[in-house]
Amino acid sequence: MTYLIVTIGYILILAGIIIYKSRGVKNEEDFVVAGRNVPVYLLVGTLVTTWIGSGSLFGTAGLTFQVGFSELWFSLGAWIGILAVYFIAARVRRISQYTLTDILEKRYSPLARLLGTITIIVAYLIIAGYQFKGGGRFLSILTEGSISVEQGTLITFLIIIAFTALAGMVSIVSIDIFNGIIMITAIILAVPFAINGFGGWENVVNTINEVSPDHLSVIEGHEPKWYIGIMLPTLILMLSESSVYQKFSSAKDSKAAKKAVMGMFIGVVGIEFLMCLLAVVGFAIYAHDPRFFMPDGSVNAPMSEEIILRIGFEQLPSFVGSLLFAGGAAIILSTGNTFLMVTSTNFSRDIMEKYYIKNASDKTKLLIQRSAIVILGFIAYLIMTQFEEILSMAFISYTMIGAALAPPLLATFFWKRVTKQGGVASILAGMLSVVIIEVLNRTGFIGDFGFISFPYDSKMVAIPALITSVVALVAVSLLTKPTPKEIVDPFFEKD
């Protein structure tokens, strides 16, 4: 009951903040980029909670339960990506576009924008979908099965849709500072309590050494290809994270955007390391629990994704566990809000307003975007039903975005020779390679092409997808006429 009261109470507080803030939304700029007036501390909070979503709470935690500390290679990709983003954050804010696809159009062409929009919509709907799935599991655990996973998923879907449609980016940045504080506090408290409850760190190590010693190593237990493949999805996603770029455009100025990136780095590294540590402790706690393992001894992957919430509900004192659940609710809601917000922004601005409803009034634009949130949210719900694991959804969506958008996006800021044809080819190659691999896997295709064999592990899909995208970018750019200087120069001005 304590868990339920704390979680529902926190959600109601967030709802109150959102309703209050929604009264200040007057036009599209308020709704999409919060009036371009977000201070650094709020920007740090919303950037951290953008990244730490259900993918971390469930997918990354499940991966840690399966492989141990070597999961940190998955997180490392994002950490490197954040540092790389630091060097272009100010440029993004200075260009002051609404979305990442605005940048693609400005540097390449309207076709690049359209293809980027399609990629983002498809991939982000998958990400939004696993927030619904994560919420379903969350509510099922919280109510001890009184609410089924399916019912919880539907409830989460409705809450996220309502929160996002009400106030847009204003609501997201307003509640994310609270979400960030709750989440960090909960994880910091949960780790020592979980270790102490199991008899101390020595007992954790001894238990894991008896079952799977490789869980305690960052560099053992896998082939070199695994470490590369596991790190690439988060790296290339972070470099092309549309919601992050949209939030850069919400900053007061370029300096604020750069400061926020460093704050994001510190917050993300700290939280992801502690979440990894907590899941490793969870592996020791549940090492002999049949719920987490299949009859053949392998890990029950869907169940392993619940490890952090299971620890919070079954192993921690109620005041710590209830705080962890409030943090979990914050993670799911914030990330679901963000990805629906970005998806609807791209759909409404890059498709509806550009091709069908031109010169619309502010009132009409807001109506279009809010309608898009509801429609796209429903599509995300349908997509979610096609997957069992959150982790597999994460790998596919991360790679689709990263492989299609990271190479052409980085080229806009670091390679003057890239052409509009090269950018378009790169987006197409990255997007289609992921789609083709997933389709072949789902159809049961069996084949060996030397560099790739089917069925192909979804955790490794970033390797062929990124290679295909980069080769297309470079080859087509070198074979086509250079872009005019007046288009290129704005992307290389000093910050």
Short mmCIF file of C-alpha atoms in Angstrom, two decimals:
data_model
loop_
_atom_site.label_atom_id
_atom_site.label_comp_id
_atom_site.label_asym_id
_atom_site.label_seq_id
_atom_site.Cartn_x
_atom_site.Cartn_y
_atom_site.Cartn_z
CA MET A 1 0.00 0.00 0.00
CA THR A 2 2.90 2.36 0.77
CA TYR A 3 4.32 1.80 -2.72
CA LEU A 4 0.94 2.46 -4.32
CA ILE A 5 0.27 5.63 -2.31
CA VAL A 6 3.72 7.12 -2.98
CA THR A 7 3.62 6.33 -6.72
CA ILE A 8 0.08 7.58 -7.31
CA GLY A 9 0.76 10.65 -5.16
CA TYR A 10 3.85 11.50 -7.20
CA ILE A 11 2.00 11.07 -10.49
CA LEU A 12 -0.77 13.37 -9.27
CA ILE A 13 1.82 16.01 -8.33
CA LEU A 14 3.29 15.80 -11.83
CA ALA A 15 -0.19 16.05 -13.33
CA GLY A 16 -0.83 19.21 -11.33
CA ILE A 17 2.40 20.79 -12.58
CA ILE A 18 1.57 19.90 -16.18
CA ILE A 19 -1.97 21.29 -15.97
CA TYR A 20 -0.62 24.52 -14.50
CA LYS A 21 2.10 24.85 -17.14
CA SER A 22 -0.27 24.01 -19.99
CA ARG A 23 -2.05 27.31 -19.38
CA GLY A 24 1.05 29.13 -20.66
CA VAL A 25 1.14 27.37 -24.04
CA LYS A 26 0.08 29.98 -26.60
CA ASN A 27 1.77 28.94 -29.82
CA GLU A 28 3.83 26.27 -31.59
CA GLU A 29 7.14 27.59 -30.25
CA ASP A 30 5.90 27.26 -26.66
CA PHE A 31 4.65 23.74 -27.35
CA VAL A 32 7.66 22.42 -29.31
CA VAL A 33 10.71 24.13 -27.75
CA ALA A 34 9.23 25.66 -24.56
CA GLY A 35 9.61 29.21 -25.88
CA ARG A 36 13.43 28.79 -26.23
CA ASN A 37 13.85 29.96 -22.66
CA VAL A 38 14.85 26.87 -20.64
CA PRO A 39 17.59 27.52 -18.02
CA VAL A 40 20.56 25.16 -17.62
CA TYR A 41 19.37 23.30 -14.52
CA LEU A 42 16.04 22.39 -16.15
CA LEU A 43 17.78 21.45 -19.38
CA VAL A 44 20.15 19.09 -17.53
CA GLY A 45 17.21 17.42 -15.81
CA THR A 46 15.26 16.89 -19.00
CA LEU A 47 18.32 15.66 -20.95
CA VAL A 48 19.15 13.07 -18.29
CA THR A 49 15.60 11.78 -18.04
CA THR A 50 15.35 11.71 -21.83
CA TRP A 51 18.13 9.14 -21.93
CA ILE A 52 17.31 7.16 -18.79
CA GLY A 53 13.97 5.64 -19.77
CA SER A 54 12.38 2.21 -19.84
CA GLY A 55 15.25 1.11 -22.04
CA SER A 56 17.53 1.60 -19.03
CA LEU A 57 15.11 0.58 -16.28
CA PHE A 58 14.14 -2.65 -18.05
CA GLY A 59 16.25 -3.35 -21.16
CA THR A 60 19.68 -2.36 -19.87
CA ALA A 61 18.93 -3.89 -16.47
CA GLY A 62 17.95 -7.13 -18.19
CA LEU A 63 21.14 -7.10 -20.26
CA THR A 64 23.15 -6.62 -17.05
CA PHE A 65 21.38 -9.58 -15.42
CA GLN A 66 22.34 -11.67 -18.46
CA VAL A 67 25.98 -10.61 -18.92
CA GLY A 68 27.04 -8.74 -15.76
CA PHE A 69 29.39 -5.75 -15.70
CA SER A 70 30.25 -6.14 -19.40
CA GLU A 71 26.91 -4.38 -19.99
CA LEU A 72 28.85 -1.19 -19.27
CA TRP A 73 30.11 -1.36 -22.86
CA PHE A 74 26.52 -0.72 -23.92
CA SER A 75 26.38 2.33 -21.66
CA LEU A 76 29.88 3.45 -22.70
CA GLY A 77 28.65 4.12 -26.21
CA ALA A 78 26.24 6.74 -24.88
CA TRP A 79 28.90 8.32 -22.65
CA ILE A 80 31.25 8.78 -25.60
CA GLY A 81 28.35 10.11 -27.66
CA ILE A 82 27.49 12.74 -25.05
CA LEU A 83 31.08 14.03 -25.06
CA ALA A 84 31.00 14.21 -28.86
CA VAL A 85 27.68 16.07 -28.75
CA TYR A 86 29.30 18.65 -26.46
CA PHE A 87 31.28 19.98 -29.43
CA ILE A 88 28.23 20.60 -31.61
CA ALA A 89 25.63 21.59 -28.99
CA ALA A 90 26.30 25.30 -29.34
CA ARG A 91 26.15 25.10 -33.14
CA VAL A 92 22.79 23.35 -32.99
CA ARG A 93 21.38 26.02 -30.67
CA ARG A 94 22.83 28.83 -32.81
CA ILE A 95 21.16 27.50 -35.94
CA SER A 96 17.96 27.57 -33.84
CA GLN A 97 15.87 25.12 -35.79
CA TYR A 98 13.03 23.19 -34.18
CA THR A 99 14.08 19.64 -35.04
CA LEU A 100 17.01 17.58 -36.25
CA THR A 101 15.27 17.21 -39.60
CA ASP A 102 15.30 21.01 -40.00
CA ILE A 103 19.09 20.72 -39.94
CA LEU A 104 19.04 17.93 -42.53
CA GLU A 105 16.95 20.08 -44.89
CA LYS A 106 19.11 23.15 -44.39
CA ARG A 107 22.31 21.20 -45.18
CA TYR A 108 21.02 18.68 -47.70
CA SER A 109 17.51 18.87 -49.20
CA PRO A 110 13.77 18.53 -48.50
CA LEU A 111 14.10 14.85 -49.47
CA ALA A 112 16.70 14.33 -46.74
CA ARG A 113 14.31 15.94 -44.28
CA LEU A 114 11.45 13.68 -45.37
CA LEU A 115 13.54 10.51 -45.14
CA GLY A 116 14.90 11.59 -41.76
CA THR A 117 11.35 12.24 -40.58
CA ILE A 118 10.20 8.77 -41.64
CA THR A 119 13.17 7.16 -39.90
CA ILE A 120 12.58 9.07 -36.68
CA ILE A 121 8.85 8.40 -36.65
CA VAL A 122 9.25 4.65 -37.11
CA ALA A 123 12.12 4.24 -34.65
CA TYR A 124 10.73 6.60 -32.01
CA LEU A 125 7.35 4.91 -32.11
CA ILE A 126 9.16 1.70 -31.18
CA ILE A 127 10.82 3.55 -28.27
CA ALA A 128 7.53 5.10 -27.18
CA GLY A 129 5.96 1.66 -27.44
CA TYR A 130 8.33 0.08 -24.99
CA GLN A 131 7.59 2.82 -22.49
CA PHE A 132 4.00 1.51 -22.59
CA LYS A 133 5.25 -2.06 -22.20
CA GLY A 134 7.53 -1.03 -19.34
CA GLY A 135 4.64 0.77 -17.67
CA GLY A 136 2.53 -2.36 -17.92
CA ARG A 137 5.14 -4.43 -16.13
CA PHE A 138 5.61 -1.64 -13.60
CA LEU A 139 1.91 -1.52 -12.69
CA SER A 140 1.63 -5.30 -12.58
CA ILE A 141 4.47 -5.52 -10.04
CA LEU A 142 3.18 -2.54 -8.08
CA THR A 143 -0.30 -4.08 -7.69
CA GLU A 144 1.04 -7.63 -7.20
CA GLY A 145 -0.77 -8.82 -10.29
CA SER A 146 -4.12 -7.16 -9.57
CA ILE A 147 -3.50 -5.17 -12.74
CA SER A 148 -2.28 -7.43 -15.53
CA VAL A 149 0.64 -6.45 -17.73
CA GLU A 150 -1.79 -5.87 -20.61
CA GLN A 151 -4.09 -3.68 -18.52
CA GLY A 152 -1.12 -1.77 -17.12
CA THR A 153 0.20 -1.20 -20.63
CA LEU A 154 -3.12 0.33 -21.70
CA ILE A 155 -3.25 2.55 -18.59
CA THR A 156 0.32 3.75 -19.20
CA PHE A 157 -0.51 4.48 -22.83
CA LEU A 158 -3.48 6.66 -21.85
CA ILE A 159 -1.57 8.58 -19.15
CA ILE A 160 1.42 9.32 -21.41
CA ILE A 161 -0.84 10.43 -24.26
CA ALA A 162 -2.71 12.80 -21.95
CA PHE A 163 0.44 14.25 -20.37
CA THR A 164 2.12 14.87 -23.72
CA ALA A 165 -0.88 16.31 -25.57
CA LEU A 166 -1.67 18.74 -22.77
CA ALA A 167 1.40 20.98 -22.67
CA GLY A 168 4.10 19.55 -24.94
CA MET A 169 7.73 20.48 -24.25
CA VAL A 170 6.71 22.86 -21.47
CA SER A 171 5.30 19.94 -19.50
CA ILE A 172 8.34 17.78 -20.16
CA VAL A 173 11.02 20.22 -19.01
CA SER A 174 8.87 21.34 -16.07
CA ILE A 175 8.54 17.87 -14.53
CA ASP A 176 11.90 16.43 -15.54
CA ILE A 177 13.86 18.29 -12.86
CA PHE A 178 11.68 16.57 -10.24
CA ASN A 179 11.94 13.25 -12.06
CA GLY A 180 15.72 13.54 -12.17
CA ILE A 181 16.02 14.27 -8.45
CA ILE A 182 13.70 11.39 -7.49
CA MET A 183 15.47 8.96 -9.81
CA ILE A 184 19.00 9.79 -8.67
CA THR A 185 18.05 9.72 -4.98
CA ALA A 186 16.26 6.38 -5.35
CA ILE A 187 19.14 4.65 -7.14
CA ILE A 188 21.76 6.02 -4.73
CA LEU A 189 19.79 4.67 -1.76
CA ALA A 190 18.80 1.37 -3.38
CA VAL A 191 22.33 0.11 -4.07
CA PRO A 192 23.73 0.07 -0.49
CA PHE A 193 20.45 -1.21 0.97
CA ALA A 194 20.34 -4.08 -1.55
CA ILE A 195 23.97 -5.03 -0.90
CA ASN A 196 23.55 -4.84 2.86
CA GLY A 197 20.31 -6.84 2.72
CA PHE A 198 22.13 -9.68 0.96
CA GLY A 199 24.89 -9.83 3.57
CA GLY A 200 27.43 -7.40 2.13
CA TRP A 201 29.51 -7.08 -1.02
CA GLU A 202 31.65 -10.11 -0.21
CA ASN A 203 28.58 -12.33 -0.18
CA VAL A 204 27.48 -10.84 -3.53
CA VAL A 205 30.88 -11.64 -5.08
CA ASN A 206 31.02 -15.15 -3.66
CA THR A 207 27.53 -15.99 -4.90
CA ILE A 208 28.24 -14.72 -8.41
CA ASN A 209 31.60 -16.54 -8.56
CA GLU A 210 29.77 -19.80 -7.83
CA VAL A 211 27.24 -19.25 -10.62
CA SER A 212 28.89 -17.10 -13.33
CA PRO A 213 32.32 -15.52 -12.59
CA ASP A 214 32.30 -13.61 -15.90
CA HIS A 215 29.48 -11.44 -14.51
CA LEU A 216 32.07 -9.62 -12.40
CA SER A 217 34.31 -8.76 -15.36
CA VAL A 218 33.97 -5.89 -17.82
CA ILE A 219 36.24 -7.44 -20.45
CA GLU A 220 35.77 -11.22 -20.25
CA GLY A 221 33.23 -13.69 -21.58
CA HIS A 222 32.68 -12.35 -25.11
CA GLU A 223 34.31 -12.12 -28.53
CA PRO A 224 35.76 -8.74 -29.65
CA LYS A 225 32.91 -8.30 -32.14
CA TRP A 226 30.41 -8.42 -29.27
CA TYR A 227 31.94 -5.42 -27.50
CA ILE A 228 31.89 -3.35 -30.69
CA GLY A 229 28.37 -4.40 -31.61
CA ILE A 230 27.01 -3.76 -28.11
CA MET A 231 28.54 -0.28 -27.89
CA LEU A 232 27.62 1.06 -31.33
CA PRO A 233 23.80 1.37 -30.95
CA THR A 234 23.96 3.77 -27.98
CA LEU A 235 26.88 5.70 -29.49
CA ILE A 236 25.27 6.38 -32.84
CA LEU A 237 21.86 6.99 -31.25
CA MET A 238 23.25 9.65 -28.93
CA LEU A 239 24.95 11.35 -31.87
CA SER A 240 21.62 11.56 -33.68
CA GLU A 241 19.15 11.81 -30.81
CA SER A 242 16.45 14.08 -32.19
CA SER A 243 14.88 14.75 -28.79
CA VAL A 244 18.24 15.93 -27.45
CA TYR A 245 18.72 18.31 -30.38
CA GLN A 246 15.17 19.57 -29.97
CA LYS A 247 15.93 20.32 -26.32
CA PHE A 248 19.13 22.15 -27.31
CA SER A 249 16.83 24.45 -29.27
CA SER A 250 14.90 25.02 -26.03
CA ALA A 251 18.00 26.44 -24.31
CA LYS A 252 18.36 30.13 -23.49
CA ASP A 253 21.49 30.38 -25.60
CA SER A 254 24.48 28.43 -26.98
CA LYS A 255 26.46 28.56 -23.74
CA ALA A 256 23.54 27.13 -21.80
CA ALA A 257 23.29 24.25 -24.28
CA LYS A 258 26.98 23.32 -23.80
CA LYS A 259 26.77 23.53 -20.00
CA ALA A 260 23.71 21.30 -20.05
CA VAL A 261 25.57 18.64 -22.04
CA MET A 262 28.27 18.36 -19.36
CA GLY A 263 25.59 18.14 -16.68
CA MET A 264 23.92 15.42 -18.72
CA PHE A 265 27.20 13.49 -18.96
CA ILE A 266 27.72 13.50 -15.19
CA GLY A 267 24.11 12.52 -14.50
CA VAL A 268 23.89 9.75 -17.09
CA VAL A 269 27.24 8.15 -16.18
CA GLY A 270 26.37 8.14 -12.48
CA ILE A 271 22.87 6.74 -12.87
CA GLU A 272 23.77 4.10 -15.46
CA PHE A 273 26.70 2.81 -13.42
CA LEU A 274 24.55 2.52 -10.30
CA MET A 275 21.75 0.81 -12.23
CA CYS A 276 24.27 -1.68 -13.62
CA LEU A 277 25.63 -2.31 -10.12
CA LEU A 278 22.12 -2.80 -8.73
CA ALA A 279 21.26 -5.33 -11.46
CA VAL A 280 24.50 -7.26 -10.77
CA VAL A 281 23.57 -7.41 -7.09
CA GLY A 282 20.14 -8.57 -8.22
CA PHE A 283 21.75 -11.42 -10.16
CA ALA A 284 23.34 -12.61 -6.91
CA ILE A 285 20.09 -12.22 -4.97
CA TYR A 286 18.03 -14.15 -7.51
CA ALA A 287 20.75 -16.54 -8.71
CA HIS A 288 18.70 -19.55 -7.60
CA ASP A 289 15.21 -18.16 -8.17
CA PRO A 290 13.44 -20.29 -10.84
CA ARG A 291 11.40 -17.26 -12.00
CA PHE A 292 14.54 -15.79 -13.57
CA PHE A 293 15.79 -18.91 -15.35
CA MET A 294 14.48 -21.32 -17.97
CA PRO A 295 14.44 -25.11 -17.43
CA ASP A 296 17.71 -25.43 -19.41
CA GLY A 297 19.45 -22.97 -17.07
CA SER A 298 19.46 -20.01 -19.45
CA VAL A 299 18.21 -16.61 -18.30
CA ASN A 300 14.50 -15.87 -18.69
CA ALA A 301 15.07 -12.66 -20.68
CA PRO A 302 11.66 -10.96 -20.18
CA MET A 303 11.74 -11.68 -16.43
CA SER A 304 15.33 -10.47 -16.13
CA GLU A 305 14.18 -7.05 -17.37
CA GLU A 306 12.17 -6.65 -14.16
CA ILE A 307 15.20 -7.09 -11.90
CA ILE A 308 15.47 -3.52 -10.59
CA LEU A 309 11.77 -3.22 -9.77
CA ARG A 310 11.77 -6.71 -8.24
CA ILE A 311 14.59 -5.65 -5.95
CA GLY A 312 12.68 -2.51 -5.04
CA PHE A 313 9.46 -4.40 -4.31
CA GLU A 314 10.83 -7.54 -2.67
CA GLN A 315 14.22 -6.72 -1.12
CA LEU A 316 14.33 -3.09 0.04
CA PRO A 317 12.76 -1.29 3.02
CA SER A 318 9.44 0.21 1.98
CA PHE A 319 10.61 3.84 2.15
CA VAL A 320 13.50 3.10 -0.23
CA GLY A 321 11.50 0.79 -2.46
CA SER A 322 8.58 3.20 -2.78
CA LEU A 323 11.00 5.98 -3.75
CA LEU A 324 12.48 3.66 -6.38
CA PHE A 325 9.01 3.00 -7.75
CA ALA A 326 8.24 6.72 -7.86
CA GLY A 327 11.51 7.13 -9.76
CA GLY A 328 10.46 4.30 -12.09
CA ALA A 329 7.16 6.03 -12.79
CA ALA A 330 9.09 9.24 -13.49
CA ILE A 331 11.39 7.44 -15.93
CA ILE A 332 8.57 5.84 -17.89
CA LEU A 333 6.39 8.94 -18.07
CA SER A 334 9.19 11.35 -18.95
CA THR A 335 10.66 9.19 -21.70
CA GLY A 336 7.26 8.35 -23.15
CA ASN A 337 6.38 12.06 -23.19
CA THR A 338 9.64 13.01 -24.87
CA PHE A 339 9.55 10.47 -27.68
CA LEU A 340 5.91 11.06 -28.50
CA MET A 341 6.61 14.79 -28.46
CA VAL A 342 9.50 14.51 -30.92
CA THR A 343 7.65 12.07 -33.17
CA SER A 344 4.55 14.25 -33.34
CA THR A 345 6.68 17.34 -33.97
CA ASN A 346 8.34 15.71 -36.95
CA PHE A 347 5.05 14.41 -38.29
CA SER A 348 3.15 17.69 -37.90
CA ARG A 349 5.90 20.07 -39.04
CA ASP A 350 7.75 17.94 -41.61
CA ILE A 351 4.76 16.30 -43.26
CA MET A 352 1.41 17.90 -42.44
CA GLU A 353 2.41 21.59 -42.29
CA LYS A 354 4.95 21.31 -45.08
CA TYR A 355 2.93 19.40 -47.65
CA TYR A 356 -0.75 19.56 -46.72
CA ILE A 357 -1.70 22.40 -44.35
CA LYS A 358 0.47 25.37 -45.24
CA ASN A 359 0.28 28.84 -43.62
CA ALA A 360 -1.80 27.48 -40.74
CA SER A 361 -2.58 29.63 -37.71
CA ASP A 362 -0.95 28.91 -34.33
CA LYS A 363 -4.23 27.44 -33.09
CA THR A 364 -4.40 25.08 -36.05
CA LYS A 365 -0.77 24.04 -35.65
CA LEU A 366 -1.34 23.17 -32.01
CA LEU A 367 -4.43 21.17 -32.93
CA ILE A 368 -2.47 19.26 -35.59
CA GLN A 369 0.33 18.40 -33.20
CA ARG A 370 -1.96 17.31 -30.38
CA SER A 371 -3.95 15.16 -32.81
CA ALA A 372 -0.68 13.66 -34.06
CA ILE A 373 0.31 12.73 -30.51
CA VAL A 374 -2.90 10.72 -30.07
CA ILE A 375 -2.73 9.01 -33.48
CA LEU A 376 0.97 8.18 -33.33
CA GLY A 377 0.65 7.03 -29.73
CA PHE A 378 -1.95 4.50 -30.84
CA ILE A 379 0.34 3.28 -33.63
CA ALA A 380 3.19 2.91 -31.10
CA TYR A 381 0.85 0.83 -28.95
CA LEU A 382 0.17 -1.50 -31.89
CA ILE A 383 3.87 -1.80 -32.75
CA MET A 384 4.68 -2.67 -29.13
CA THR A 385 2.46 -5.76 -29.29
CA GLN A 386 4.81 -7.31 -31.87
CA PHE A 387 7.74 -7.59 -29.44
CA GLU A 388 8.31 -9.60 -26.27
CA GLU A 389 11.54 -8.04 -24.98
CA ILE A 390 12.18 -4.36 -24.40
CA LEU A 391 15.89 -4.94 -25.06
CA SER A 392 15.32 -6.17 -28.62
CA MET A 393 13.09 -3.15 -29.30
CA ALA A 394 15.86 -0.89 -28.01
CA PHE A 395 18.56 -2.35 -30.24
CA ILE A 396 16.43 -2.12 -33.38
CA SER A 397 15.22 1.43 -32.75
CA TYR A 398 18.61 2.75 -31.60
CA THR A 399 20.34 1.34 -34.66
CA MET A 400 17.73 2.52 -37.13
CA ILE A 401 18.05 6.10 -35.92
CA GLY A 402 21.79 6.04 -35.42
CA ALA A 403 22.82 4.32 -38.64
CA ALA A 404 20.48 6.45 -40.76
CA LEU A 405 21.05 9.85 -39.16
CA ALA A 406 24.37 9.98 -37.27
CA PRO A 407 26.71 9.85 -40.33
CA PRO A 408 24.91 12.56 -42.38
CA LEU A 409 24.29 14.70 -39.29
CA LEU A 410 27.92 14.67 -38.15
CA ALA A 411 29.03 15.29 -41.72
CA THR A 412 27.06 18.55 -41.75
CA PHE A 413 29.33 19.91 -38.99
CA PHE A 414 32.65 18.17 -39.74
CA TRP A 415 32.94 17.41 -43.50
CA LYS A 416 32.51 20.25 -45.98
CA ARG A 417 32.72 17.90 -48.97
CA VAL A 418 29.52 15.98 -48.14
CA THR A 419 26.79 16.56 -50.73
CA LYS A 420 23.02 16.44 -50.65
CA GLN A 421 23.08 13.22 -52.68
CA GLY A 422 25.51 11.66 -50.22
CA GLY A 423 23.33 12.65 -47.26
CA VAL A 424 20.21 11.18 -48.83
CA ALA A 425 22.01 7.96 -49.78
CA SER A 426 23.34 7.58 -46.24
CA ILE A 427 19.91 7.99 -44.64
CA LEU A 428 18.35 5.49 -47.02
CA ALA A 429 21.16 2.94 -46.61
CA GLY A 430 21.12 3.09 -42.81
CA MET A 431 17.34 2.85 -42.52
CA LEU A 432 16.79 0.15 -45.12
CA SER A 433 19.64 -2.08 -43.91
CA VAL A 434 18.02 -2.35 -40.45
CA VAL A 435 14.57 -2.96 -41.92
CA ILE A 436 15.83 -5.63 -44.34
CA ILE A 437 17.79 -7.47 -41.63
CA GLU A 438 14.79 -7.46 -39.27
CA VAL A 439 12.40 -8.64 -42.02
CA LEU A 440 14.73 -11.49 -42.96
CA ASN A 441 15.08 -12.49 -39.32
CA ARG A 442 11.30 -12.52 -38.79
CA THR A 443 10.62 -14.54 -41.94
CA GLY A 444 13.00 -17.26 -40.76
CA PHE A 445 15.41 -16.65 -43.62
CA ILE A 446 18.60 -18.72 -43.47
CA GLY A 447 21.64 -17.60 -45.42
CA ASP A 448 25.34 -16.88 -45.25
CA PHE A 449 26.81 -13.94 -47.16
CA GLY A 450 30.29 -14.12 -45.63
CA PHE A 451 30.16 -10.85 -43.67
CA ILE A 452 26.63 -11.52 -42.36
CA SER A 453 24.72 -14.73 -41.67
CA PHE A 454 21.01 -15.20 -41.03
CA PRO A 455 19.30 -15.37 -38.65
CA TYR A 456 21.27 -12.34 -37.41
CA ASP A 457 21.62 -11.32 -33.75
CA SER A 458 19.71 -8.05 -33.18
CA LYS A 459 22.43 -6.95 -30.73
CA MET A 460 24.93 -6.86 -33.60
CA VAL A 461 22.78 -5.17 -36.24
CA ALA A 462 24.53 -1.80 -35.78
CA ILE A 463 27.75 -3.10 -37.37
CA PRO A 464 26.44 -3.83 -40.92
CA ALA A 465 23.96 -0.94 -40.78
CA LEU A 466 26.57 1.67 -39.86
CA ILE A 467 29.09 0.37 -42.41
CA THR A 468 26.44 0.54 -45.14
CA SER A 469 25.45 4.10 -44.20
CA VAL A 470 29.01 5.46 -44.03
CA VAL A 471 30.05 3.83 -47.30
CA ALA A 472 27.01 5.33 -49.04
CA LEU A 473 27.72 8.77 -47.54
CA VAL A 474 31.36 8.89 -48.60
CA ALA A 475 31.08 7.17 -51.98
CA VAL A 476 28.09 9.14 -53.26
CA SER A 477 29.47 12.47 -51.95
CA LEU A 478 32.80 11.96 -53.73
CA LEU A 479 31.00 11.07 -56.94
CA THR A 480 28.72 14.13 -56.96
CA LYS A 481 29.19 17.88 -57.29
CA PRO A 482 30.25 19.76 -54.10
CA THR A 483 27.61 21.75 -52.21
CA PRO A 484 27.64 25.55 -52.74
CA LYS A 485 29.70 27.48 -50.21
CA GLU A 486 26.80 29.60 -48.94
CA ILE A 487 24.99 26.46 -47.76
CA VAL A 488 28.04 24.91 -46.10
CA ASP A 489 29.55 27.91 -44.29
CA PRO A 490 26.86 28.44 -41.58
CA PHE A 491 27.62 24.97 -40.21
CA PHE A 492 31.30 25.78 -39.74
CA GLU A 493 31.10 29.18 -38.08
CA LYS A 494 32.93 29.41 -34.76
CA ASP A 495 30.81 29.06 -31.65
#
